[in-house]
CSV table of C-alpha atoms in Angstrom, one decimal:
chain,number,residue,atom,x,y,z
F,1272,UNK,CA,26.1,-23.8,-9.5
F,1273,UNK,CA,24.0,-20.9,-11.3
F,1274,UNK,CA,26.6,-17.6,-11.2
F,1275,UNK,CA,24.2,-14.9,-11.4
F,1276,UNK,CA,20.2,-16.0,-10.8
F,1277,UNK,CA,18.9,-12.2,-11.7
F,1278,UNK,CA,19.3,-13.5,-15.5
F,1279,UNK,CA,16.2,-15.6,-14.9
F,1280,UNK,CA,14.1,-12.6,-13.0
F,1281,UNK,CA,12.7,-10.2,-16.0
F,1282,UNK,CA,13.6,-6.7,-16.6
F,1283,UNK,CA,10.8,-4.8,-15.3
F,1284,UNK,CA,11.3,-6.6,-11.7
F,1285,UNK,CA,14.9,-5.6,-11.7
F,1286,UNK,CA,14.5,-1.9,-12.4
F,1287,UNK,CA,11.8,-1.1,-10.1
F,1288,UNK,CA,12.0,0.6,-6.9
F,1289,UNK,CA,10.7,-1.5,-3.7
F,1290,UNK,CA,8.7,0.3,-1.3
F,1291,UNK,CA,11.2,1.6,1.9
F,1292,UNK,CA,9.1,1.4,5.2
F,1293,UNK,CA,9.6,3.7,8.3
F,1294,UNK,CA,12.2,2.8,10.3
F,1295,UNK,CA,11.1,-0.3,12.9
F,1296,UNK,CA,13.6,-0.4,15.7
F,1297,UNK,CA,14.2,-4.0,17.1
F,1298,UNK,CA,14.5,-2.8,20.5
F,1299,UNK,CA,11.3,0.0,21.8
F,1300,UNK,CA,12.9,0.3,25.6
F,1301,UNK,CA,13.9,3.7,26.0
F,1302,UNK,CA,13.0,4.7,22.7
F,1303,UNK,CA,9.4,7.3,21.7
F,1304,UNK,CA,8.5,5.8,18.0
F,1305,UNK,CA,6.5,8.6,16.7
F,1306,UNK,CA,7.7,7.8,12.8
F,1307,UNK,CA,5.1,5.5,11.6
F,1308,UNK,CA,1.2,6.9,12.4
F,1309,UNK,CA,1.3,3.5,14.5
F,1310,UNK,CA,-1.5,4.2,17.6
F,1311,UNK,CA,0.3,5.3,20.5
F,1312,UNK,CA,-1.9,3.0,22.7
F,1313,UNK,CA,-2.9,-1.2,23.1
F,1314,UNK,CA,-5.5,-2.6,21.2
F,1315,UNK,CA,-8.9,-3.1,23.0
F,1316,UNK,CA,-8.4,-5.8,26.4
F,1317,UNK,CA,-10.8,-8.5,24.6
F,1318,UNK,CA,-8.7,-8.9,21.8
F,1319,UNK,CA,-5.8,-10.6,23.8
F,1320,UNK,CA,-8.7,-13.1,24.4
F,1321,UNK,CA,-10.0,-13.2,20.8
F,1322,UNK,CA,-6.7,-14.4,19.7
F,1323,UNK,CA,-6.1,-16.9,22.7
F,1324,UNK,CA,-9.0,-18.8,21.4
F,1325,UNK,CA,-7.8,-19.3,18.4
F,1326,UNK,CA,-4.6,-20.9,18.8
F,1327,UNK,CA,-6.0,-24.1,19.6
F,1328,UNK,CA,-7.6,-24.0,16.1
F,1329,UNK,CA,-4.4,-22.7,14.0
F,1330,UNK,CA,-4.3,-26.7,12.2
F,1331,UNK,CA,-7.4,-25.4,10.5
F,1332,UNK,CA,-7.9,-22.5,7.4
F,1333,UNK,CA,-9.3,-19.6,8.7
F,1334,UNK,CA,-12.8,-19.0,7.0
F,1335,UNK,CA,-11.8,-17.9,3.4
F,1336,UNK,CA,-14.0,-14.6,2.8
F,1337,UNK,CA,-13.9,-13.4,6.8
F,1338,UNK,CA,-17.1,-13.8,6.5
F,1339,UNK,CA,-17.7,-12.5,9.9
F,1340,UNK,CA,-16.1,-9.2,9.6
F,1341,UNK,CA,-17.8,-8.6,6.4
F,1342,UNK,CA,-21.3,-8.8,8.2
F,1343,UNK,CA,-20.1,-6.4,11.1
F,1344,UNK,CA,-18.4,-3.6,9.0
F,1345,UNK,CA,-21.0,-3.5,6.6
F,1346,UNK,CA,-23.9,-3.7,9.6
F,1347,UNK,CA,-21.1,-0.7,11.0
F,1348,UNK,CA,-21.6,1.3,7.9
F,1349,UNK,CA,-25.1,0.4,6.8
F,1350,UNK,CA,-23.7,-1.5,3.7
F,1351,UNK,CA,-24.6,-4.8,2.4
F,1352,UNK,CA,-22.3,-7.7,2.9
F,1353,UNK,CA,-21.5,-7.8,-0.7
F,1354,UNK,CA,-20.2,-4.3,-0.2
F,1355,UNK,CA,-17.5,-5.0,1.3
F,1356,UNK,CA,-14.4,-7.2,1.1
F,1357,UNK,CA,-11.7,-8.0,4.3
F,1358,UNK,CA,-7.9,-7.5,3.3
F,1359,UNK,CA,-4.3,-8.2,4.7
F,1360,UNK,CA,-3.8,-4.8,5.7
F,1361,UNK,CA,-5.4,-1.7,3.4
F,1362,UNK,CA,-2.4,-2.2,1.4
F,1363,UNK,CA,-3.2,-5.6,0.3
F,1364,UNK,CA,-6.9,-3.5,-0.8
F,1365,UNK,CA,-4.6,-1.1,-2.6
F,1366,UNK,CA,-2.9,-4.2,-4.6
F,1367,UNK,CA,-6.1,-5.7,-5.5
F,1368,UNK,CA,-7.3,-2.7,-6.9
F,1369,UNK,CA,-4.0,-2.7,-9.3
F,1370,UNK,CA,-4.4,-5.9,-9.6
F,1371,UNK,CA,-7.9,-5.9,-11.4
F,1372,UNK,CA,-7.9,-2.2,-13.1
F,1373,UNK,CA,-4.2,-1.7,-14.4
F,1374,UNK,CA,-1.7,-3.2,-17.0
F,1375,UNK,CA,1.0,-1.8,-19.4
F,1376,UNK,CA,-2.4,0.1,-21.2
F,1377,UNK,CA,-4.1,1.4,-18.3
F,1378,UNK,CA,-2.4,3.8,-16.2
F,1379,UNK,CA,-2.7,4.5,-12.6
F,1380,UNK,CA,-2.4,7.8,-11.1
F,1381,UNK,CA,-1.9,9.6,-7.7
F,1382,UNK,CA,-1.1,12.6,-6.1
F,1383,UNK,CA,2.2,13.8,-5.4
F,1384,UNK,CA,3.5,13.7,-2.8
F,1385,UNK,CA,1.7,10.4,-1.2
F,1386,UNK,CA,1.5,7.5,-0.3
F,1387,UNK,CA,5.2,6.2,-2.2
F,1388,UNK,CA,3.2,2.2,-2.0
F,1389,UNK,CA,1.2,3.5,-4.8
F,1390,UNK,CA,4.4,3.4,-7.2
F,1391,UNK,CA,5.6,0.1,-5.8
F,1392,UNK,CA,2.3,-1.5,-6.8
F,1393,UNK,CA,1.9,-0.1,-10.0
F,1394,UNK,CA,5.3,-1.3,-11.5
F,1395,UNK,CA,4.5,-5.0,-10.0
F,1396,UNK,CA,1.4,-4.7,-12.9
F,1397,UNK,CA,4.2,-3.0,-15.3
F,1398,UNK,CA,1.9,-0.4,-15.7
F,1399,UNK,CA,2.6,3.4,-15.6
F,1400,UNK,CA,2.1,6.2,-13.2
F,1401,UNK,CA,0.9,10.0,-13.5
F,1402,UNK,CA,1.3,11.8,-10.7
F,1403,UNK,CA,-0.8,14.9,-9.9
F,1404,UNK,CA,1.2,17.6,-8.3
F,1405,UNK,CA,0.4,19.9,-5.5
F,1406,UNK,CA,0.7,23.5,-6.4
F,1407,UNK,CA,2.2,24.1,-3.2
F,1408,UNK,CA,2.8,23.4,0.4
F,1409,UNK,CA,-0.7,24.4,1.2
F,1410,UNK,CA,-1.6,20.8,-0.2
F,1411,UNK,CA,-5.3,21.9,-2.1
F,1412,UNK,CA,-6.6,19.5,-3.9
F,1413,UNK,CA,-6.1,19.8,-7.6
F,1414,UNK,CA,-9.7,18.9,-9.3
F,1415,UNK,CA,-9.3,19.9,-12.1
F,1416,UNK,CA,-6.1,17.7,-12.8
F,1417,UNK,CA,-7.2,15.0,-11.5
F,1418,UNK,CA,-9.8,14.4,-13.4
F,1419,UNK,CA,-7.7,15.2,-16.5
F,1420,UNK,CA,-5.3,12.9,-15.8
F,1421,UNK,CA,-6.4,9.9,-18.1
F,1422,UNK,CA,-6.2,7.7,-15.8
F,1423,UNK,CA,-7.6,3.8,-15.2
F,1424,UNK,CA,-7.6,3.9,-11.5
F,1425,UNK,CA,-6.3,6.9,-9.2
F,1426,UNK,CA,-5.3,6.5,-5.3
F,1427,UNK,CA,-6.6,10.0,-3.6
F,1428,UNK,CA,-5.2,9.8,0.2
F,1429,UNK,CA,-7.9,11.7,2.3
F,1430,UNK,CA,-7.3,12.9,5.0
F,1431,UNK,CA,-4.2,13.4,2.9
F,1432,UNK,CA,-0.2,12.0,3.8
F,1433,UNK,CA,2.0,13.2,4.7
F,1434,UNK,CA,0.3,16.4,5.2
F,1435,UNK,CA,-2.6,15.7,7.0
F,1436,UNK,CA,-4.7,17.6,5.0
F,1437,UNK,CA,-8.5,17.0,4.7
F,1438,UNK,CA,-10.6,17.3,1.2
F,1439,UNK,CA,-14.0,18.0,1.5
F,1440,UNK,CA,-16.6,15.7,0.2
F,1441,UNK,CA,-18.1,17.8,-2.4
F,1442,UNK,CA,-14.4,18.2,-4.0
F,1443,UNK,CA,-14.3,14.6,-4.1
F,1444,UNK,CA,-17.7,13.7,-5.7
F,1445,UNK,CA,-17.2,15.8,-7.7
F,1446,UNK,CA,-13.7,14.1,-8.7
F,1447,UNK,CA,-16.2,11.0,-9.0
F,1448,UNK,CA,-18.2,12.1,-11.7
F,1449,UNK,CA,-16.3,13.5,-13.6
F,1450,UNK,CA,-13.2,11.0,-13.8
F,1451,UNK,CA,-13.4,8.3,-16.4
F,1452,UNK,CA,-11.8,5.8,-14.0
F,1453,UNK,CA,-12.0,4.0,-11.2
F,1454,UNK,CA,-11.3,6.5,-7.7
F,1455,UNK,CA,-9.8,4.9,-5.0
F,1456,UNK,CA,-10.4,6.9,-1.6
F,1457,UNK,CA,-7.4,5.9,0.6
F,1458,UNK,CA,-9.2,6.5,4.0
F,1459,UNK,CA,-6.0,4.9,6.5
F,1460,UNK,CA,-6.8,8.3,8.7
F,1461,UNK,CA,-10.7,9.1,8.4
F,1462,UNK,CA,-11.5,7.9,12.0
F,1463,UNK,CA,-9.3,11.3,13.1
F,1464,UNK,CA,-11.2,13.1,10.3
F,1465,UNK,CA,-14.0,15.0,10.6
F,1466,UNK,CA,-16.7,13.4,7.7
F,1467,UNK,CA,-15.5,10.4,5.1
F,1468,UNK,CA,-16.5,9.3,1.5
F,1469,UNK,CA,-19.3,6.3,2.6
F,1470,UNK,CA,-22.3,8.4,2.0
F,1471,UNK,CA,-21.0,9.1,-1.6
F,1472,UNK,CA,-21.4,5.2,-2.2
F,1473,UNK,CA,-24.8,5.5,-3.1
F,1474,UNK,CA,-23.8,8.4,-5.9
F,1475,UNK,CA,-21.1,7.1,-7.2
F,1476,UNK,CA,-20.3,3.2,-8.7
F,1477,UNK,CA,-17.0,3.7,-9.6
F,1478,UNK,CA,-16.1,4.9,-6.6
F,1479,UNK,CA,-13.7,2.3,-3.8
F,1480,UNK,CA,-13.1,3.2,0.0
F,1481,UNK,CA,-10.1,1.7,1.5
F,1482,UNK,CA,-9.6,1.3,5.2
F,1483,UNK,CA,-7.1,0.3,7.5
F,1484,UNK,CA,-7.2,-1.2,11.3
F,1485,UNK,CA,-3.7,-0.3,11.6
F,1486,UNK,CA,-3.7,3.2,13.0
F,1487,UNK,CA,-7.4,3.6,14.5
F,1488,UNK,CA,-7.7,0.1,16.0
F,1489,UNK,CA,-4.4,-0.3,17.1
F,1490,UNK,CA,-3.7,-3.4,14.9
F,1491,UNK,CA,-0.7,-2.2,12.7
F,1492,UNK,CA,1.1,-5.6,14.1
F,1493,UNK,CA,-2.2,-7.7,13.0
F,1494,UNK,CA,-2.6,-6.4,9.3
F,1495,UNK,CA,-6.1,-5.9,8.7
F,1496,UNK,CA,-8.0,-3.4,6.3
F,1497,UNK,CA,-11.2,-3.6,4.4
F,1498,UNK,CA,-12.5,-2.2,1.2
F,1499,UNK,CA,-16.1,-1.1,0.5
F,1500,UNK,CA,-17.2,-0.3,-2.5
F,1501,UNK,CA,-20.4,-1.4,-5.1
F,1502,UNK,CA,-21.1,-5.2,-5.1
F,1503,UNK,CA,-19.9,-5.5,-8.7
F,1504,UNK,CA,-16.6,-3.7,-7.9
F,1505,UNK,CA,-16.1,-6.1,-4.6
F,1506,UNK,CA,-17.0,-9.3,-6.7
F,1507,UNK,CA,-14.1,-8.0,-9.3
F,1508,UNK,CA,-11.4,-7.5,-6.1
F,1509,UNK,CA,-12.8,-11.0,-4.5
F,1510,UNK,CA,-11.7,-12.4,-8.1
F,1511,UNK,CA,-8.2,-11.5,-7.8
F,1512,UNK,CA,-7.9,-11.8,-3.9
F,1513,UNK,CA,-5.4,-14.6,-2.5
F,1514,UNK,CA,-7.2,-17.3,-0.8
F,1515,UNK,CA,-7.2,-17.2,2.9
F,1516,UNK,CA,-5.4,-14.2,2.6
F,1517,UNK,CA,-6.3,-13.3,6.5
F,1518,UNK,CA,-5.2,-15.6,9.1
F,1519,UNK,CA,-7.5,-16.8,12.2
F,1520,UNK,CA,-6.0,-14.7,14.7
F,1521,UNK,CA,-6.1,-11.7,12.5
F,1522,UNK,CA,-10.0,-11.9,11.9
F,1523,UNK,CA,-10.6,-12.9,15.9
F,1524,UNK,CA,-8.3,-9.8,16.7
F,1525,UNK,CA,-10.0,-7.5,14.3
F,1526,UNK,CA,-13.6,-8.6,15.0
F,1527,UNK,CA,-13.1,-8.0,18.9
F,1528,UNK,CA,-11.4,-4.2,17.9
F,1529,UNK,CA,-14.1,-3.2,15.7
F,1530,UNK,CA,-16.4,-4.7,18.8
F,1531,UNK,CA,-15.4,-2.8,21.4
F,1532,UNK,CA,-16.8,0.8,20.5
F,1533,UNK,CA,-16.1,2.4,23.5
F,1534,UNK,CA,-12.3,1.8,23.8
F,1535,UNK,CA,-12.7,2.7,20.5
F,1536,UNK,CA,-13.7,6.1,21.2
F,1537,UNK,CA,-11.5,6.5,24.2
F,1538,UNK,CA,-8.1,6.3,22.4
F,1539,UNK,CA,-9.6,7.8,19.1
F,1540,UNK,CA,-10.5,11.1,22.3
F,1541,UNK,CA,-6.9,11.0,23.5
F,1542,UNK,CA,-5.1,10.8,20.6
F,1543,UNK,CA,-7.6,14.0,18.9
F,1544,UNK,CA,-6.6,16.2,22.2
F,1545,UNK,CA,-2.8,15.4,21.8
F,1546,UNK,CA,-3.0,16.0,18.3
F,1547,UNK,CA,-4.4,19.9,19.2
F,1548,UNK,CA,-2.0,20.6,22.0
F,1549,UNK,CA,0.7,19.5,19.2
F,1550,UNK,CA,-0.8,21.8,16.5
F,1551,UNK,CA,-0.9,24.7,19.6
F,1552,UNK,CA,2.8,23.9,20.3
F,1553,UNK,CA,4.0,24.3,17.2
F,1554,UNK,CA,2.1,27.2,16.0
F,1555,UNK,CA,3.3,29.0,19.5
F,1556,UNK,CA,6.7,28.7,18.1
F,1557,UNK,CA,5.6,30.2,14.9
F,1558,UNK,CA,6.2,26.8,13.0
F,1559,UNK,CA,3.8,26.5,9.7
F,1560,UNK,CA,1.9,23.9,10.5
F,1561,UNK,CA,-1.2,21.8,8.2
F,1562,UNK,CA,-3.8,21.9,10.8
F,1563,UNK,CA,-4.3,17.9,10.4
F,1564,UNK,CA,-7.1,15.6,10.6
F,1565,UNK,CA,-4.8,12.3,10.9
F,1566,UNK,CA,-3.3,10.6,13.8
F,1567,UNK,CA,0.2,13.1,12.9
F,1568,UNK,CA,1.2,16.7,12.2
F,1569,UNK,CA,3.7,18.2,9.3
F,1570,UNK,CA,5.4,21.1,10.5
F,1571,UNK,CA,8.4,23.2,9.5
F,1572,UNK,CA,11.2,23.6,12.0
F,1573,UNK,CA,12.5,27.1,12.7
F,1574,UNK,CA,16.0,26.7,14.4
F,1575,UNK,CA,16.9,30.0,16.7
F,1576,UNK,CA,18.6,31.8,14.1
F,1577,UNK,CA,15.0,32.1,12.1
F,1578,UNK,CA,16.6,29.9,9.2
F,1579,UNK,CA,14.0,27.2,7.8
F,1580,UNK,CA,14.3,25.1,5.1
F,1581,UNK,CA,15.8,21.5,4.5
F,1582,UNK,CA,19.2,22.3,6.9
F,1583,UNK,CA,16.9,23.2,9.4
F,1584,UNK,CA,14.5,19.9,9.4
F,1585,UNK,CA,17.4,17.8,9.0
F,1586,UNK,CA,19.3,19.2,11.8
F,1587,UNK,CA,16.1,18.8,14.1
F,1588,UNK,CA,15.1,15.4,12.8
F,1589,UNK,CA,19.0,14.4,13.7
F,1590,UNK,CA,18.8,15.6,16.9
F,1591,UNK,CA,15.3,13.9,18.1
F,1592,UNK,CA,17.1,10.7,16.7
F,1593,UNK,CA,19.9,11.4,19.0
F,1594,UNK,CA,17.6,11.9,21.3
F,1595,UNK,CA,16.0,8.8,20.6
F,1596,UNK,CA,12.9,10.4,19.0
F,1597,UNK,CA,12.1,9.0,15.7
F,1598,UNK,CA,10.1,11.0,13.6
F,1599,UNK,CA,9.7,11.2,9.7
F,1600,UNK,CA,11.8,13.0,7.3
F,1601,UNK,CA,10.8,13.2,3.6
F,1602,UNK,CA,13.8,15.3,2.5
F,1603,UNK,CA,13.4,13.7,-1.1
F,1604,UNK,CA,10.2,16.1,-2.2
F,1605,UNK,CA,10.2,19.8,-2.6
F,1606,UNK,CA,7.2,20.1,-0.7
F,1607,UNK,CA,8.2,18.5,2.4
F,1608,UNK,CA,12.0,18.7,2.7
F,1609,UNK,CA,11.7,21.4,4.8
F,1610,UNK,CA,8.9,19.5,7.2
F,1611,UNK,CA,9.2,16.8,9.7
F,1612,UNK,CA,6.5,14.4,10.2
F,1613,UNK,CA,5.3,13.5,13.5
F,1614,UNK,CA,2.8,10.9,14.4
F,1615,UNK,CA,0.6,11.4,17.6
F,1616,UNK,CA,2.0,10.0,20.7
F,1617,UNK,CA,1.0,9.6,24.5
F,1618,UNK,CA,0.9,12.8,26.8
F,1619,UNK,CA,4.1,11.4,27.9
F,1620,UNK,CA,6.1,11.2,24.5
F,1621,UNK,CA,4.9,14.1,23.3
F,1622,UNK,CA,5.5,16.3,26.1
F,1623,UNK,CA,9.1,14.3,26.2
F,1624,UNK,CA,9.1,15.8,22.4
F,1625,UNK,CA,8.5,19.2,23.2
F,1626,UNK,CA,11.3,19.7,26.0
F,1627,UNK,CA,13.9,18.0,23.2
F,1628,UNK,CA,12.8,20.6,20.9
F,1629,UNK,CA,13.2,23.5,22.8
F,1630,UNK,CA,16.6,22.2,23.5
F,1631,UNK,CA,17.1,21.9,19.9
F,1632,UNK,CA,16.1,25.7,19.5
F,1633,UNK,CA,18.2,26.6,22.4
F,1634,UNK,CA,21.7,24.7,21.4
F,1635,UNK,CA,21.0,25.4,17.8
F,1636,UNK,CA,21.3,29.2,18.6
């Protein structure tokens, strides 16, 4: 018997940091998950269907390029078939893009704080990252550094995470043209957004748009996300891409989703009215609070003695898990220790949120 098997793994594998997902409770009965940006709501009826049919056919490869979907999201977005390529999840997208643009000479780059995958993926290519930091808590976007950065390839979340923030589209062709590298637009949330990056296609070739079905679509559980980007940028990912690398039922789920446009719009309405009654709640108890154009909110607890700050998020964030609330805490940033992230729930759990958190206020005085 082999003692000690990490002799044979290389360095750089055994000093990196893998990526820690939000917590994913193995039991949801009497528990409101509101910690992961996971749509509160079913996915559309006639996917149950979608994915019925294709058990009978799981002894065969599901079509290698999704052909299919490709057709329908690039007729979705007036896009050419070759402009687009079908992933396992956005994040798979995100990997590719590593993948083909970074190594231990080109650097990747992202803002901080974001998306903390972006790091995970990076060291995999055992290639650096810069990361662009916020001036403050008000989240603008830093241009300037960012395009400065001297970068390869750099991951710009918009509408932005955790905060929610949304970056206009002039600030971001204008990123475009003047970075010497590729841009990835990370656009998980830009169905809760008001505008998105797709027109700048046309204006800018070094520009890729990353999407997920996870949050809008109600397919966090499928994994399925798309890229669209120029053709010669989508040949390069399609290069690197694992075959088969989305199963049949993924594709017949996902195709059905992206179908059905008016259950689409329905949960997309709901969550977008919870989402201002949240930002009205929290304002009416003076909480700073990003006025957010995602499917969550960051805000900054206030306990009843006026004290904010990381005691006071932790204390909150405690209690709702108590409560069995789960929310998001991202204590490990200056920027957002003293937040709580909360992703957009039902009329029912969020109003179930609300009445613990006035308790909190109450018992904390």
């Amino acid at each position: 018997m082999i003692k000690d098997v990490t002799r044979f793994v290389p360095p750089y594998i055994l000093s990196r940091c893998a990526y820690s997902p939000g917590y994913q409770p193995a039991n949801h009965k009497d528990l409101i998950k509101l910690n992961t940006n996971e749509n509160p709501f079913p996915p559309s009826p006639t996917v149950s269907d979608a994915v019925q049919n294709e058990i009978s056919n799981l002894h065969l490869y599901p079509e290698p390029y999704s052909q299919k979907l490709r057709d329908l999201i690039a007729s979705k977005h007036s896009l050419s078939e070759e402009q687009v390529i079908i992933g396992n999840g956005s994040d798979d997208l995100l990997n590719l893009c590593v993948r083909a643009f970074a190594d231990t000479n080109r650097m990747v780059g992202m803002l901080e704080p974001s998306y903390s995958l972006y790091p995970t993926l990076t060291s995999l290519q055992r290639s650096k990252v810069s990361k662009v930091e916020f001036l403050n808590d008000e989240f603008k976007l830093p241009v300037e550094e960012i395009t400065k950065s001297g970068v390869n390839l750099f991951f710009l979340t918009n509408p932005h995470a955790p905060s929610g923030r949304y970056f206009d589209q002039e600030s971001v062709f204008s990123i475009a043209s003047e970075i010497n590298a590729i841009l990835v637009v990370d656009e998980a949330y830009a169905d809760f957004s008001i505008e998105n990056s797709i027109p700048l296609l046309d204006k800018a070739n070094n520009l890729v748009i990353t999407r997920t079905l996870s949050k809008s679509y109600s397919l966090a559980g499928s994994r399925v996300g798309f890229a669209i980007s120029s053709p010669e940028i989508i040949s390069i990912l399609d290069s690197v891409r694992e075959v088969y690398n989305l199963d049949r039922m993924s594709q017949a789920a996902a195709f059905a989703a992206l179908s059905d446009v008016h259950y689409f719009e329905d949960c997309r309405r709901k969550i977008l009215e919870e989402r201002e009654k949240a930002y009205t709640f929290f304002t009416q108890l003076g909480w700073r609070t990003i006025e957010s154009h995602a499917n969550f909110i960051l805000t900054e607890p206030i306990n009843a003695t006026g004290q904010v700050g990381k005691k006071s998020a932790s204390s909150l964030f405690n209690y709702l898990e108590k409560n069995n609330i789960h929310v998001r805490y991202f204590h490990n940033h200056r920027l957002t220790e003293s937040k709580i992230r909360i992703s957009i729930g039902t009329e029912r759990q969020m109003n179930a949120l609300y009445q613990t958190i006035n308790k909190w206020c109450n018992e904390e005085s």
